[in-house]
Amino acid sequence: MMEALKVEGVEYIFGIPGGANLPVYDAVHGADFTHIHARHEQGAGHMAEGYAKASGRVGVTFATSGPGATNLVTPIADAQMDSVPTVFITGQVRTDLIGTDGFQEADITGITYPIVKHSLMVTEASQIPEYVHEAFQIASTGRPGPVLIDVPQDLGRAEIDYEPNTKPVELAGYKPSVEGNINQIKIAAKALASATRPVIYAGGGVINAEASEELRELCLVDDLPVTCTLMGLGSFPAPNEQWLGMLGMHGTRAANYAMDEADLIVAVGARFDDRITGKLSEFAPNAKFIHIDIDPAEISKNVAAHIPIVGDAKAVLTALTSEYRALQPDGTRLAEWWGRISEWRKEYPLTYKDSKDSTIKPQAMIESLNRATNGEAIVTSDVGQHQMWVAQYYDFPQPRRWINSGGLGTMGVGLPFAIGAKIACPQETVVCVTGDGSLIMTVQELATAVSNDVPVKVLLMNNGHYGMVRQWQELFWDSKHVAIEMGESPDWVKLADAFGCAAARVDDKADLDQAISDTLAEEGPALLDVRVDPTENCYPMIPAGAAARDMVG
Amino acid sequence: MDSGAPNLTELDQLAAETGSLTGRKHLLSLTVENKPGVLARIAGLFSRRGFNIDTLAVGPTEDPNFSRMTITIDGAKHPIDQVTKQLNKLINVVKLRDMEPRETTAREMALFKVSAPVESRHEIMQFAEIFRGRVVDVSRKSMTVEVTGPADKIEAFERMVRPHGLIEMVRTGEVALGRSPADS
Ligand SMILES: Cc1cc2nc3c(=O)[nH]c(=O)nc-3n(C[C@H](O)[C@H](O)[C@H](O)COP(=O)(O)OP(=O)(O)OC[C@H]3O[C@@H](n4cnc5c(N)ncnc54)[C@H](O)[C@@H]3O)c2cc1C
Ligand SMILES: Cc1ncc(C[n+]2csc(CCOP(=O)(O)OP(=O)(O)O)c2C)c(N)n1
């Protein structure tokens, strides 16, 4: 296994040992990669995801059988929803114990069938290297995703012969399409040239395809307006005249109204999630759709495509740009459309009311971070209001700088994502913007950061609540507030201190910029407890199930 | 003008992909790798995506590395296109065909245990004969008939014998192969 992992170029593995994977851990001794000992398997799994999202390479996690393996269920589901290339290698009880309810036996392959891209149950020791290669290939190609390899303890310790294999594996049932159909691409170029109210709707697939440059090229042909999903932020450089901001539930009015009135929408590596479409029957009622996606099953799943193009975003965008350019589209046809968009932008900019006293507004905290890092940090977040405010108020000029959980919306990912990202990109400033509700879910990983010397910066947006849930209860459940208060426990500065992590607190907006710079300047891992206005709501917002034009706030 | 790309001048000329609901029964023929867990993956996919399997038949093929699964599913209730695309995403599914009804030979076998006192025994045997069925078990009170054919034939036989008292019935689900062209 170690040899095969070496052939795959693995540099880091995140994990926790236990009885059933001790044979694997025995081989970690003296292996060619660095093992990062996380403090909880969920943390290890999210670190591997953070590593993968920041670097584009496969993130690898080890866990033991039973509880070790079941602790991976959340990161596996997260990686599946957000298409993160990951390989999870679990120990399993000895083959003679399988099916007997043996000690620490859990059918992890069975448990995870619905949430993996693929899984491989080792039944003979000789399969191990072959399965490792299969797993890496499946995890990292086509639409990426998690692959699980379950290795019974006795097979993990067997001696086998292995000739390092560097050839791609042949898999009869797996052939992702890369090149899009050129005829479809030509029709798409013509449609685009005849559209007068087009919008490019770019998603996480553009980042996965490393196609940001190609996206920019297309939009530069004649000034096409672009909006990105939460997962696509950074695929088009922000801020930018052509960029309308994020679309969807907490997107900008300019982006959502443009979708609502568009005559042609070009979806690239985006999957028409319900946070985008809102009420499906009233979504973009005037638009025709070009849908570019590497996964045929995404096309016409939620919204019927007029011009479906199955292929890799990079290859398709390159071809589309050259076809489009060849048509010499008349840029003046977009003048009226841009006029309309500019009005929305002027009338509805992203904004908030700053406090009259010293209270820190959460949005101001993100603006301050944006200034302090010049938009150049890798920012991870957890799930909640703070996540949306980062998406709205931090400008991501490049891909792979914004790492969060969109599809599963997993609280607790922020800190481990940051650790994984920092390990992947040691030269970059890595900041985790988190909420007090989320951070407590995986706070034990501060120990991982401290003991492995991973200098991540945690900016805690502390509103004393599950802010997002409080907002929903206030808006949609008659302010009947239940189970949302976090109160004063823990004392975050003391808690961080107990982990050996530098920590400070700030509650006066006059001190905010300085406090953030000081935290970023710390040599090791550091936490800043930022006390923000607990009553602030995140706007604008499309209420769940409503149409884009009915945005509120 | 390039033959592949029509001279599109108006967006209105574009039509959306259709085919969400076809309104008829579909017979999907899958070649799957003979590996542990394949059936669980397929069954799980159906239940997770809210698709209902009407019938499912699994068995070996000419190649021991692969099994054949024949699944029937109602195209009036399910977007067949999504069903086949999702099935195709499973790595263990090597080939999938949505069988064209007119070019397919589909057969199912069923066993009917029918209440058959002496006075109605003759009539039931006549039905069996008309349907080219075979009586495979007889007792003083009942009779078991084996019928093979397309699903509608099985259902027609069921309608015939039900008034006589259908004690038990079991069906295999359809299996199918594509028809060979006439000249081969
Ligand atoms: C609290 C909360 C609020 C949210 N609010 C919003 C919101 O306001 N706006 C918003 O946008 N999202 C929001 N989300 C996120 C939302 O739930 C979805 O995760 C997100 O919209 C999906 O982004 P995407 O369409 O870019 O798809 P992704 O999940 O990033 O999927 C990528 C797509 O690209 C395809 N793909 C992958 N690789 C390639 C390739 N090489 N070439 C071509 N295609 C490829 C995949 O097949 C897939 O279809 C929110 C999430 C949370 C937790
Ligand atoms: C693991 C998990 N449990 C529950 C939820 C539901 N949920 C969504 S947002 C949220 C509150 C988040 O609170 P916090 O981290 O403090 O962020 P805030 O909204 O206050 O910025 C909850 C409980 C979730 N997304 N993930």
PDB file of C-alpha atoms in Angstrom, chain A residues 72 150 266 497:
ATOM      1  CA  LEU A  72     -15.587   9.499   8.582  1.00  0.00           C
ATOM      2  CA  ASP A 150     -11.795  -0.970   3.271  1.00  0.00           C
ATOM      3  CA  VAL A 266     -24.530  29.716 -19.787  1.00  0.00           C
ATOM      4  CA  ASP A 497      -4.672  29.146  25.539  1.00  0.00           C
TER       5      ASP A 497
END
